[in-house]
PDB file of C-alpha atoms in Angstrom:
ATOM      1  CA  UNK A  15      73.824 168.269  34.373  1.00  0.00           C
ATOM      2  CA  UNK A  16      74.752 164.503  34.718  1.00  0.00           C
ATOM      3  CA  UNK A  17      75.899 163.666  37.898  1.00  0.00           C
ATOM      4  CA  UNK A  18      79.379 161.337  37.582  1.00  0.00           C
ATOM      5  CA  UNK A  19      78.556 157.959  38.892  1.00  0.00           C
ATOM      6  CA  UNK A  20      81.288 155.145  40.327  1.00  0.00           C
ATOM      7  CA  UNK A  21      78.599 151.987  39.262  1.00  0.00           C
ATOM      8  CA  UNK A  22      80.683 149.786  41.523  1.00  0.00           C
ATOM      9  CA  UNK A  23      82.588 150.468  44.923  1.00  0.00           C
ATOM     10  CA  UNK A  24      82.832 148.254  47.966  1.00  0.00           C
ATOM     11  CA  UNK A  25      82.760 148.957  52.116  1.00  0.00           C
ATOM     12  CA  UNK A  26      83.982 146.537  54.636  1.00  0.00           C
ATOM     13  CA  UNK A  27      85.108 146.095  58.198  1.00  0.00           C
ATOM     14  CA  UNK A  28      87.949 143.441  57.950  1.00  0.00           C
ATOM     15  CA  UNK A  29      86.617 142.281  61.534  1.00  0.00           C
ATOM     16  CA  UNK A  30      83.538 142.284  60.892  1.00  0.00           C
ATOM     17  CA  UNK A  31      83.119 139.945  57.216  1.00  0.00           C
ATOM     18  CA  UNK A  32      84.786 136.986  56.404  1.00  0.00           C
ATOM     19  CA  UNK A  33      85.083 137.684  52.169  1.00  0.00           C
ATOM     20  CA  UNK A  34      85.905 134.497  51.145  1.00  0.00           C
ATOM     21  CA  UNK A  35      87.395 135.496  48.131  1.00  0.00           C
ATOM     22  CA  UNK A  36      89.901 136.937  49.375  1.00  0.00           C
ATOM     23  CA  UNK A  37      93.775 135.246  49.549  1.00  0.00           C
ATOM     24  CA  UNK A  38      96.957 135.605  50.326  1.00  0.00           C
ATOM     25  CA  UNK A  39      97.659 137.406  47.573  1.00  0.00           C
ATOM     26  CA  UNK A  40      94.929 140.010  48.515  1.00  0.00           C
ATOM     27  CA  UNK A  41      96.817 141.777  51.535  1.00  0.00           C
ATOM     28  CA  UNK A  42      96.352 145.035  50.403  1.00  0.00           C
ATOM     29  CA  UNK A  43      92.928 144.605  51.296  1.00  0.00           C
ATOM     30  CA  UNK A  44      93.163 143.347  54.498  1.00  0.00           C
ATOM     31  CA  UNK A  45      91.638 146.444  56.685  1.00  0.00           C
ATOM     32  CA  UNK A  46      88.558 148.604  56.829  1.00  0.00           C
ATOM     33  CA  UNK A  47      87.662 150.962  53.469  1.00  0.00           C
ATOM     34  CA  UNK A  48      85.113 152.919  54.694  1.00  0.00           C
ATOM     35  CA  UNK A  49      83.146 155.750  53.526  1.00  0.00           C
ATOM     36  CA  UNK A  50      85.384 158.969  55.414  1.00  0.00           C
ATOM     37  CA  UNK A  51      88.608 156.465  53.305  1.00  0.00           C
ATOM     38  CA  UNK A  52      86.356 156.720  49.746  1.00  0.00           C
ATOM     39  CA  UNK A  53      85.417 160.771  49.735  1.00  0.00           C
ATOM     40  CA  UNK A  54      88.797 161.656  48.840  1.00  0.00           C
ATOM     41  CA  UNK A  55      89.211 159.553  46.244  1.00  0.00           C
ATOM     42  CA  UNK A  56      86.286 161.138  44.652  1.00  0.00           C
ATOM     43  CA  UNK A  57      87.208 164.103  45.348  1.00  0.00           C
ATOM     44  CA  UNK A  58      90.455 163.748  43.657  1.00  0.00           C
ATOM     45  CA  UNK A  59      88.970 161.659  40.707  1.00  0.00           C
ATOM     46  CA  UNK A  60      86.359 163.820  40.233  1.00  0.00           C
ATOM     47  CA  UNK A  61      83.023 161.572  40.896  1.00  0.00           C
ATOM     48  CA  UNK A  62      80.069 163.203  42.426  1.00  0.00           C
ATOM     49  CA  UNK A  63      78.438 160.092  44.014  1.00  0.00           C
ATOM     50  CA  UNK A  64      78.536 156.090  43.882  1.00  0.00           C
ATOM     51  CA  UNK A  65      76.775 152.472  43.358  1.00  0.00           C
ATOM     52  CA  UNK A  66      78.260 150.639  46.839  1.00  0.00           C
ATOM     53  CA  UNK A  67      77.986 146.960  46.179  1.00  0.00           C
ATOM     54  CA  UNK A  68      77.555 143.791  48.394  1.00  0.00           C
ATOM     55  CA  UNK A  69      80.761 141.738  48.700  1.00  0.00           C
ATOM     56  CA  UNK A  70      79.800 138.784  51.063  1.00  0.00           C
ATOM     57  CA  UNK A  71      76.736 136.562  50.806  1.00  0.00           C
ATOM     58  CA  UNK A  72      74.898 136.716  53.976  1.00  0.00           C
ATOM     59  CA  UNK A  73      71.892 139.055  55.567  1.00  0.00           C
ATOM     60  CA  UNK A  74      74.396 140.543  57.759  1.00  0.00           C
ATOM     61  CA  UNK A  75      76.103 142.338  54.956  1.00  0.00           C
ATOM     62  CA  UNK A  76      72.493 144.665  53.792  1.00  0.00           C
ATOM     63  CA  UNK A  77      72.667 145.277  57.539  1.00  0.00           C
ATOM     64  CA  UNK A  78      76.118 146.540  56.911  1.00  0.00           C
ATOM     65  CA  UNK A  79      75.153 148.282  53.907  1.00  0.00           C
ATOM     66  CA  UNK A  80      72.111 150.113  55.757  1.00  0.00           C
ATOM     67  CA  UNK A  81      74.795 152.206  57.571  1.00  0.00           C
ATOM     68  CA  UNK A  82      75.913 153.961  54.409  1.00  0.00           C
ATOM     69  CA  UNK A  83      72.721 154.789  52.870  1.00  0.00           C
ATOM     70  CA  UNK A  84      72.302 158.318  54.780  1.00  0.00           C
ATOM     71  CA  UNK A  85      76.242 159.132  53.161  1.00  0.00           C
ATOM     72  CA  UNK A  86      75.254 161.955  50.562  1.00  0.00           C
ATOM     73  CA  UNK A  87      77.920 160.363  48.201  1.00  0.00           C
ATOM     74  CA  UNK A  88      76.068 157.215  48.101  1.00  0.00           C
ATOM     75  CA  UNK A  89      73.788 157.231  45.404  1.00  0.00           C
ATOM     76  CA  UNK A  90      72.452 153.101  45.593  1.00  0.00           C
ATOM     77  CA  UNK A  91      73.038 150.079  47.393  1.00  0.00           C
ATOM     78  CA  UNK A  92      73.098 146.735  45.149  1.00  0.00           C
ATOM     79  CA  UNK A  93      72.279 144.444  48.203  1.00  0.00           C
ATOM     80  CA  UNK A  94      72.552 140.935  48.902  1.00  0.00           C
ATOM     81  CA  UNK A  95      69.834 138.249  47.781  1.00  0.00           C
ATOM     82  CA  UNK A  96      69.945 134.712  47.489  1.00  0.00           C
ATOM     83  CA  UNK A  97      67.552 134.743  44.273  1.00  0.00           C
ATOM     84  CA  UNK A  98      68.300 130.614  43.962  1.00  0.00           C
ATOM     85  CA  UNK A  99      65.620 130.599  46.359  1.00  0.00           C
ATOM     86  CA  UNK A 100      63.332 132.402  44.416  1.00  0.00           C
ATOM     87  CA  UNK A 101      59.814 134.378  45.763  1.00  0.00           C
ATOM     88  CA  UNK A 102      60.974 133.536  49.288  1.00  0.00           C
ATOM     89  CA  UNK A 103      64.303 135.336  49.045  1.00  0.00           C
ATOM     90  CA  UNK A 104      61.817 138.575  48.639  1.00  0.00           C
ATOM     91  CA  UNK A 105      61.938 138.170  52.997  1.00  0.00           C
ATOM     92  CA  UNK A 106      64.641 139.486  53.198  1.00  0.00           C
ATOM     93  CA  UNK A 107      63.996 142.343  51.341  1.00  0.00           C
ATOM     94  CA  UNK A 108      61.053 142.526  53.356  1.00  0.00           C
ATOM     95  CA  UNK A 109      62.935 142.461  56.883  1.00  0.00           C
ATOM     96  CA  UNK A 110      64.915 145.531  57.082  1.00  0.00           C
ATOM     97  CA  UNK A 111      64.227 148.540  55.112  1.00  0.00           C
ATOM     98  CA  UNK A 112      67.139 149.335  52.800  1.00  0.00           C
ATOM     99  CA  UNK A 113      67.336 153.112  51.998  1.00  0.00           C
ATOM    100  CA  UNK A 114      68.474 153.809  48.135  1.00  0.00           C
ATOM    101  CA  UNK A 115      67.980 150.129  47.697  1.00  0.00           C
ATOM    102  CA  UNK A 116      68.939 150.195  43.900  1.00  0.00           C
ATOM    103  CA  UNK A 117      69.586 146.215  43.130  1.00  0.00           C
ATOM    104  CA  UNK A 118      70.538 143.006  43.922  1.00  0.00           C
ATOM    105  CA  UNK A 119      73.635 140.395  43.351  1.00  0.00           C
ATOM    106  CA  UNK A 120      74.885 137.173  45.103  1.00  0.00           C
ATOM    107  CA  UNK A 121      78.123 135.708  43.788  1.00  0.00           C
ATOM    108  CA  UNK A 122      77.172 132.917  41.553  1.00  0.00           C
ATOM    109  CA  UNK A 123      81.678 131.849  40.174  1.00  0.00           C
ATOM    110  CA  UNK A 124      80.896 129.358  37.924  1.00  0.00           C
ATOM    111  CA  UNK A 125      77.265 128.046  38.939  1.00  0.00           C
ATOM    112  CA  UNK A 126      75.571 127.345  35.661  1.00  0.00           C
ATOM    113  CA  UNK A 127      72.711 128.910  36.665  1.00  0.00           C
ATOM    114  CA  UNK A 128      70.534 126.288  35.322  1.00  0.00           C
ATOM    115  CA  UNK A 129      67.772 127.109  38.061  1.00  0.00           C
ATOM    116  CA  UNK A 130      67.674 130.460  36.423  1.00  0.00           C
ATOM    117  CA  UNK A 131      64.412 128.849  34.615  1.00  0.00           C
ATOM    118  CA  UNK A 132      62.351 127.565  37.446  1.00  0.00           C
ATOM    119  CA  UNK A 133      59.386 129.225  37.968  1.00  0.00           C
ATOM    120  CA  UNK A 134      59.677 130.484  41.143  1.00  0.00           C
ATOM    121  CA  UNK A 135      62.537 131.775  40.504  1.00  0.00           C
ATOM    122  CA  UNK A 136      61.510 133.920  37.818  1.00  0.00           C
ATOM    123  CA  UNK A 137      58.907 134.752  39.505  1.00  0.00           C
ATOM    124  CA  UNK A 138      61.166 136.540  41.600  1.00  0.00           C
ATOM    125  CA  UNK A 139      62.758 138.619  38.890  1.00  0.00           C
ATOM    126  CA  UNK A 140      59.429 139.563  37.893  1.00  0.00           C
ATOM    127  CA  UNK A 141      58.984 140.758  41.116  1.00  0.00           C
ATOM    128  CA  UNK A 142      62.130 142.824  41.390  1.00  0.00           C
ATOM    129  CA  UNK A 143      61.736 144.009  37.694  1.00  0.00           C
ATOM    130  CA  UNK A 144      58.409 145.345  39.209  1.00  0.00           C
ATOM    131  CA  UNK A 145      59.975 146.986  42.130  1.00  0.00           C
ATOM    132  CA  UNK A 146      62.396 148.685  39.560  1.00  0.00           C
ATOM    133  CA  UNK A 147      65.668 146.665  41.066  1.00  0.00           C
ATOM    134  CA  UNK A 148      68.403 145.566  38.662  1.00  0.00           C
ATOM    135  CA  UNK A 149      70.633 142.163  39.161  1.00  0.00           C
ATOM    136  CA  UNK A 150      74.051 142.156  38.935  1.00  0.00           C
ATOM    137  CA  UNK A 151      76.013 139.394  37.592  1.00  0.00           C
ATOM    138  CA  UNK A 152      79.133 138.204  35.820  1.00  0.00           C
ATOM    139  CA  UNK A 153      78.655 135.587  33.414  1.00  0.00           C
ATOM    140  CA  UNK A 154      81.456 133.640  32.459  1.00  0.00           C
ATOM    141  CA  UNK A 155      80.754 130.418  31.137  1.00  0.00           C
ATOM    142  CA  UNK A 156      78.739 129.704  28.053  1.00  0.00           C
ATOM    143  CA  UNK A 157      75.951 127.930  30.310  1.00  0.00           C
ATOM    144  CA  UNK A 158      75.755 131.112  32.793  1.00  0.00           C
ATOM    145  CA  UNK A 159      75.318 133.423  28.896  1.00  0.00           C
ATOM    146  CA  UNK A 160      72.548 131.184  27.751  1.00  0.00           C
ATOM    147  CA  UNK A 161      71.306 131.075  31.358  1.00  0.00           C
ATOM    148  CA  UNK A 162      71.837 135.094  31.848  1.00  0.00           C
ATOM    149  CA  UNK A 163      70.049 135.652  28.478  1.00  0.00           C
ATOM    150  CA  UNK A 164      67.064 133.576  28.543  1.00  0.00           C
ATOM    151  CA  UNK A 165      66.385 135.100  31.605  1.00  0.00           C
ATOM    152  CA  UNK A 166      66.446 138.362  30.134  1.00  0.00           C
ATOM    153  CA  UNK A 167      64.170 137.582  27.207  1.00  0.00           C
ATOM    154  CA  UNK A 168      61.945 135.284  30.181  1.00  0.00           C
ATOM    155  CA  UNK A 169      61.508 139.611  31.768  1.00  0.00           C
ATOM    156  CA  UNK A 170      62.573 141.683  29.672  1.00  0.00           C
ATOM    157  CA  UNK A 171      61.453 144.417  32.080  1.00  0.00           C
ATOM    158  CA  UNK A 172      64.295 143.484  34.673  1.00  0.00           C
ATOM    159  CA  UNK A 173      67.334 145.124  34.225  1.00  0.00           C
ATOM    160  CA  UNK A 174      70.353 142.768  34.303  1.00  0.00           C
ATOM    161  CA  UNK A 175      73.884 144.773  34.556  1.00  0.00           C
ATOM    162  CA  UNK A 176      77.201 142.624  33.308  1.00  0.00           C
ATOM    163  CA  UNK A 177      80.048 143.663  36.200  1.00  0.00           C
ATOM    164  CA  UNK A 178      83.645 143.751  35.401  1.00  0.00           C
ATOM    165  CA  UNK A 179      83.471 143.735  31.204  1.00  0.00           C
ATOM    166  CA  UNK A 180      82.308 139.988  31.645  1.00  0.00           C
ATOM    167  CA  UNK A 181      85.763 138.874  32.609  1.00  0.00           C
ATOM    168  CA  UNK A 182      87.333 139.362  29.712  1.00  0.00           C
ATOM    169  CA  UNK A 183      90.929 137.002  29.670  1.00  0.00           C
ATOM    170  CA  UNK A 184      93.330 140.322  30.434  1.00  0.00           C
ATOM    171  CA  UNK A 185      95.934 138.737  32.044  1.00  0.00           C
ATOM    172  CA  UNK A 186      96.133 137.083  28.604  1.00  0.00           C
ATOM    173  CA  UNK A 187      94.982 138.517  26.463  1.00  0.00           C
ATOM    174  CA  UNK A 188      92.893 136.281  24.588  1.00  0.00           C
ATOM    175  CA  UNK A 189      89.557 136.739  22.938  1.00  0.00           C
ATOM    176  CA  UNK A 190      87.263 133.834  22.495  1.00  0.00           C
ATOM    177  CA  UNK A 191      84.785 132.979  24.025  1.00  0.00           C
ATOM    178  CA  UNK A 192      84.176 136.146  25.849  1.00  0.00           C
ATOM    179  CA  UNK A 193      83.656 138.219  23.015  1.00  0.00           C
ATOM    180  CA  UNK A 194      81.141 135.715  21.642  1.00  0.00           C
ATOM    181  CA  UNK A 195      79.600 135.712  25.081  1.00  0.00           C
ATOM    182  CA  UNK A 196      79.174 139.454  25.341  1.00  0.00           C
ATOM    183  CA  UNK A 197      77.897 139.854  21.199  1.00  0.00           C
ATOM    184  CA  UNK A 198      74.937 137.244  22.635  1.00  0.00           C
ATOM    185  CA  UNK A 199      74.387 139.496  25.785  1.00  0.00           C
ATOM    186  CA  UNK A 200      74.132 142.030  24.025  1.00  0.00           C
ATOM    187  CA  UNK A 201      70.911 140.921  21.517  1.00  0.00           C
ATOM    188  CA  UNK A 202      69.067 141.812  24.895  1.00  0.00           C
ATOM    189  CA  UNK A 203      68.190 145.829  25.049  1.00  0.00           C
ATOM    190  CA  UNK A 204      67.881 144.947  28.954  1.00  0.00           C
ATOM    191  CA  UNK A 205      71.838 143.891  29.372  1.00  0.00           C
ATOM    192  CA  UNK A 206      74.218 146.456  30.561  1.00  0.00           C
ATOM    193  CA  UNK A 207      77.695 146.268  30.902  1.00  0.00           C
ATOM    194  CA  UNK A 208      80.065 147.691  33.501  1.00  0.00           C
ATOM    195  CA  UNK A 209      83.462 148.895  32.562  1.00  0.00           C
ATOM    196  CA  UNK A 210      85.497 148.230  35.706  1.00  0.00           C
ATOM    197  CA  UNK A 211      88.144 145.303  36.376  1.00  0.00           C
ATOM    198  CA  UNK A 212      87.530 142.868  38.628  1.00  0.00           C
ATOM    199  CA  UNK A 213      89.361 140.532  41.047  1.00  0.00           C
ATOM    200  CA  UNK A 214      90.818 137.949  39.007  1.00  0.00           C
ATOM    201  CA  UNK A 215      92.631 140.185  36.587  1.00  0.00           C
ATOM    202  CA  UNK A 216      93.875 142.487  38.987  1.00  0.00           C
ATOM    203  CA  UNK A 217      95.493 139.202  41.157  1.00  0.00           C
ATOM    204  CA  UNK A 218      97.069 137.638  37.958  1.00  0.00           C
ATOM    205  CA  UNK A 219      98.480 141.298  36.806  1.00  0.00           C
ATOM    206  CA  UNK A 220     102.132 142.246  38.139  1.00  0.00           C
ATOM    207  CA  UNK A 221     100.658 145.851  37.706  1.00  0.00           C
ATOM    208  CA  UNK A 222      97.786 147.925  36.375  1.00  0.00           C
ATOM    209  CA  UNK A 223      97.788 147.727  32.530  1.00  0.00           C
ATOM    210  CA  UNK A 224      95.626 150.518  30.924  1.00  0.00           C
ATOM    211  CA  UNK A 225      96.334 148.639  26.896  1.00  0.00           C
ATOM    212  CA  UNK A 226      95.563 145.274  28.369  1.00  0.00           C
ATOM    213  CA  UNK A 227      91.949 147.140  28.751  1.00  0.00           C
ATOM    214  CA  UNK A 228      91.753 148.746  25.391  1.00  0.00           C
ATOM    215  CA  UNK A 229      90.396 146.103  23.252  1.00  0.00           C
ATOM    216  CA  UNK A 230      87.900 144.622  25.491  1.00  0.00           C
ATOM    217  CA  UNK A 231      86.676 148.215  26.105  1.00  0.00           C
ATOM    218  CA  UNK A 232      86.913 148.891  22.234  1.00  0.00           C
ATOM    219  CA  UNK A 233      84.441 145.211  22.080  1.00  0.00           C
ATOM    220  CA  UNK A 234      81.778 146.338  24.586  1.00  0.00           C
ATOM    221  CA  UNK A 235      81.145 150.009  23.350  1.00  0.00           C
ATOM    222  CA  UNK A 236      80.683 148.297  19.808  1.00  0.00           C
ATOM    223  CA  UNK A 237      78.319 145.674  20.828  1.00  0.00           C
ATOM    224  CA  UNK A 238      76.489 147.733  23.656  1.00  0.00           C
ATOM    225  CA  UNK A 239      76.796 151.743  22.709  1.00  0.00           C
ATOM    226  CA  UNK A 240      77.235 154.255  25.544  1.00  0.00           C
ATOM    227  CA  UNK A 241      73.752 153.942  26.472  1.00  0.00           C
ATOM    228  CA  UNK A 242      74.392 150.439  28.186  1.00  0.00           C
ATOM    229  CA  UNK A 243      77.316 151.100  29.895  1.00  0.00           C
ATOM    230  CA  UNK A 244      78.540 152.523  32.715  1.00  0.00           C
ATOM    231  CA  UNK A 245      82.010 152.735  34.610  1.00  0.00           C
ATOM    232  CA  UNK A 246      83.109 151.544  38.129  1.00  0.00           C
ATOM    233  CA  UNK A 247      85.915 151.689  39.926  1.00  0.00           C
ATOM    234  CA  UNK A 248      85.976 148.365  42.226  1.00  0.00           C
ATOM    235  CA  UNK A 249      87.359 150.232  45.224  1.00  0.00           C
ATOM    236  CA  UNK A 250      88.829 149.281  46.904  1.00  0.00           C
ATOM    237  CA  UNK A 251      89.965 145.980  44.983  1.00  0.00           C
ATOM    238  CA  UNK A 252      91.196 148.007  42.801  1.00  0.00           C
ATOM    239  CA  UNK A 253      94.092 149.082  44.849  1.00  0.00           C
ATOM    240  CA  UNK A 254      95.806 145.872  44.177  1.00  0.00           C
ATOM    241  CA  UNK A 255      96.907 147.270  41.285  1.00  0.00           C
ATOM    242  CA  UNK A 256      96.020 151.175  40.774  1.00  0.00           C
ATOM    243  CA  UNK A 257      94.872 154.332  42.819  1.00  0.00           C
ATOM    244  CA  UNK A 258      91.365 155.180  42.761  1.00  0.00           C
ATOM    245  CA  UNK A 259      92.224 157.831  40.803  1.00  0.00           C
ATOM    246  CA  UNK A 260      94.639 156.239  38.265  1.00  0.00           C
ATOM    247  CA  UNK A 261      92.338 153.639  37.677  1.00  0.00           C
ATOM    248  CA  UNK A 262      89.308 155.996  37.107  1.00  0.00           C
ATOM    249  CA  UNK A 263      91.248 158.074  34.615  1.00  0.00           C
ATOM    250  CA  UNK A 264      92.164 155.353  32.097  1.00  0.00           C
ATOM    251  CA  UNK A 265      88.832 153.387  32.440  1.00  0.00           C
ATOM    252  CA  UNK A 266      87.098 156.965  31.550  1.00  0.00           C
ATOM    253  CA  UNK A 267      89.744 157.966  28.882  1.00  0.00           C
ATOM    254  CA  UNK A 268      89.314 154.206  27.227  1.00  0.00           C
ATOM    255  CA  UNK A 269      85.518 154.858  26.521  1.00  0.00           C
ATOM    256  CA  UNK A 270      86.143 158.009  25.721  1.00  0.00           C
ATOM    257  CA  UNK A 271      88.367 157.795  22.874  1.00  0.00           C
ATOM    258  CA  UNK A 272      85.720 155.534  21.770  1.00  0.00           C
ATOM    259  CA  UNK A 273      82.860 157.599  22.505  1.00  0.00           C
ATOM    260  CA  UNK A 274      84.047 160.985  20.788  1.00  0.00           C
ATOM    261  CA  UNK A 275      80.112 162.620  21.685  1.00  0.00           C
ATOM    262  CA  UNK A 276      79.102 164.408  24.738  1.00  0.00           C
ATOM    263  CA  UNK A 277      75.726 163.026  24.545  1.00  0.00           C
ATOM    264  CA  UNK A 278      77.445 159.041  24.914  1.00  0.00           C
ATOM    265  CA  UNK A 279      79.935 160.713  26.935  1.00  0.00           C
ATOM    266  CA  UNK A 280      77.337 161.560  29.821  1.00  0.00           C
ATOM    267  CA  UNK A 281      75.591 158.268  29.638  1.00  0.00           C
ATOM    268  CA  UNK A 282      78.818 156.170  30.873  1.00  0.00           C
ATOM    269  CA  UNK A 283      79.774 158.901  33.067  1.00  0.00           C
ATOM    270  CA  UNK A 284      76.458 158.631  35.003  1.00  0.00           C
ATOM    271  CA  UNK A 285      73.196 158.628  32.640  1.00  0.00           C
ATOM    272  CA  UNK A 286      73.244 154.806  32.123  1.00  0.00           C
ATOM    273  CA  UNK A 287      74.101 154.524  35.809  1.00  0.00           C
ATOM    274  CA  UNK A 288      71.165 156.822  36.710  1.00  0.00           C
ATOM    275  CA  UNK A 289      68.715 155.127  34.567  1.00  0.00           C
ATOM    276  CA  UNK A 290      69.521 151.174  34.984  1.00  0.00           C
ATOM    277  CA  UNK A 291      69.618 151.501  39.060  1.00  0.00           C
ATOM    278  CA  UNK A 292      66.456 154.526  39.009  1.00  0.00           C
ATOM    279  CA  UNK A 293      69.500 156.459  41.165  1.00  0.00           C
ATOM    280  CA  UNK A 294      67.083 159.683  41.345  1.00  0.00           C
ATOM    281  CA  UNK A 295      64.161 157.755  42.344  1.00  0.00           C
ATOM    282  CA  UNK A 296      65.711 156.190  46.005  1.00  0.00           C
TER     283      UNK A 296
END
C-alpha cells in the first residue's frame, strides 16, 4: 500500500536561522516548528511520513536538517546547495553525511537563471541526476521556464520538481503567463509539479481560499497527469492562513475531484512522491 507523503514541510529554530523571507506580516511564524509540533498534524490529517525542505541558504541549515533524519516520519531531506557554483558545490555534499538525502534547492526569486547553461554547472546536475537527487525550484519568470526547461532537456535523467503550482497569480486570480509557463514545463517527462501554496499567496490572502486553488489545480493535473504530481503542505507557512489539516484536506480533495481513479489517486498521495525523491531507497 502507498504510503501518504507531505512533498513539502519545513523545521526551524527561530533563534537559530535568520529566514530572510520572512516579514512583518509573517508573525505567525515567528517560533520553533519542530518535529514533536508536526506528528500531530499528521496524525490528524492522516499522512504517514514527509519531504522536510531547506528554508535558508547556508551549510548550517543541512546541519540543521541532519537532526531530523533519524525521525521515522521523515521520509527525505531536500537540502541546501548552491548549484550556481556548479561541480564544486558537490563539497558540500561531500562534508557531512546527510541521511535520507533525497534532493536539493537554493532559493533562486527572480534570478534568470541564465548560468543554468554553463558547463560546469550542468555538470553538476549530471552529477546529482547520477546520484538519483531531484532539484527543486519555482520558476516564475519566462527566462527562469526557458532556463528550467533547457536544463531539463540538457539531463533529462535529473529530476526537476516545480514547488508551490509554479506560483500561480491566486491572490488574483489571473491566468497568463503562468499557465503558458507550466504547458512548456510540462513538454519535459522529467518536470513534476507540487500542489501546495506557497508564501506569497498565503501573505496577500485575508484567509485560506480553497476555489482560489481550483483552477490552477484543474491546469496542472491536465498538463502533468497524476503521475507528476504530488501534494505538500508548506508547514508550517501554511498556518498563515489554514491548519495543517484544513489545508491538507482541500489540496487532496482538489486533485481528487480531478483524479476520479485510485490508481492516479495513489500517485499524488505518495507514488509520485516516492518515485521522484527514490523515498524507499534512503
Amino acid at each position: 500500500m502507498t504510503r501518504t507523503i507531505d512533498a513539502h514541510q519545513h523545521f526551524w529554530r527561530t533563534a537559530a536561522q535568520e529566514q530572510p523571507w520572512r516579514t512583518d506580516a509573517h508573525a505567525a511564524l515567528e517560533r520553533d516548528f519542530l518535529y514533536d509540533d508536526l506528528v500531530p498534524e499528521l496524525d490528524a490529517a492522516g499522512v504517514d511520513a514527509t519531504v522536510v525542505m531547506q528554508s535558508v541558504d547556508e551549510p548550517a541549515e543541512n546541519d540543521r536538517l541532519a537532526e531530523f533524519a533519524a525521525e521515522g516520519r521523515i521520509a527525505g531531506i531536500v537540502a541546501w546547495l548552491d548549484v550556481r557554483s556548479g561541480t564544486a558545490a558537490l563539497a558540500e555534499l561531500e562534508r557531512r553525511s546527510l541521511p535520507k538525502l533525497s534532493g536539493v534547492r537554493c532559493l533562486v526569486a527572480k534570478d534568470p537563471l541564465h548560468w543554468l547553461g554553463d558547463a560546469d554547472v550542468l555538470a553538476l546536475f549530471r552529477e546529482l541526476a547520477a546520484r538519483g537527487l531531484a532539484w527543486d525550484v519555482v520558476p516564475i519568470t519566462i527566462d527562469q521556464v526557458r532556463a528550467v526547461t533547457t536544463l531539463a532537456r540538457a539531463v533529462p535523467d535529473l529530476q526537476i520538481v516545480v514547488d508551490h503550482l509554479g506560483r500561480p497569480p491566486l491572490d488574483t486570480g489571473g491566468w497568463d503567463p503562468w499557465a503558458s509557463h507550466l504547458t512548456e514545463l510540462a513538454q519535459s517527462p522529467n518536470v513534476a509539479v507540487k500542489v501546495s501554496i506557497g508564501i506569497d499567496a498565503l501573505t496577500a490572502w485575508n484567509a485560506w481560499d480553497r476555489e482560489a486553488i481550483r483552477p490552477y489545480v484543474e491546469q496542472v493535473v491536465a498538463a502533468f497527469g497524476p503521475s507528476r504530481l504530488m501534494l505538500g503542505s508548506n508547514w508550517p507557512v501554511v498556518l498563515l492562513r489554514a491548519s495543517y489539516r484544513d489545508a491538507w484536506t482541500d489540496l487532496r480533495s482538489l486533485a481528487f475531484d480531478l483524479v476520479p481513479d485510485e490508481t492516479g489517486r495513489a500517485e499524488l498521495l505518495g507514488g509520485t512522491a516516492e518515485r521522484v525523491y527514490h523515498l524507499g531507497e534512503v
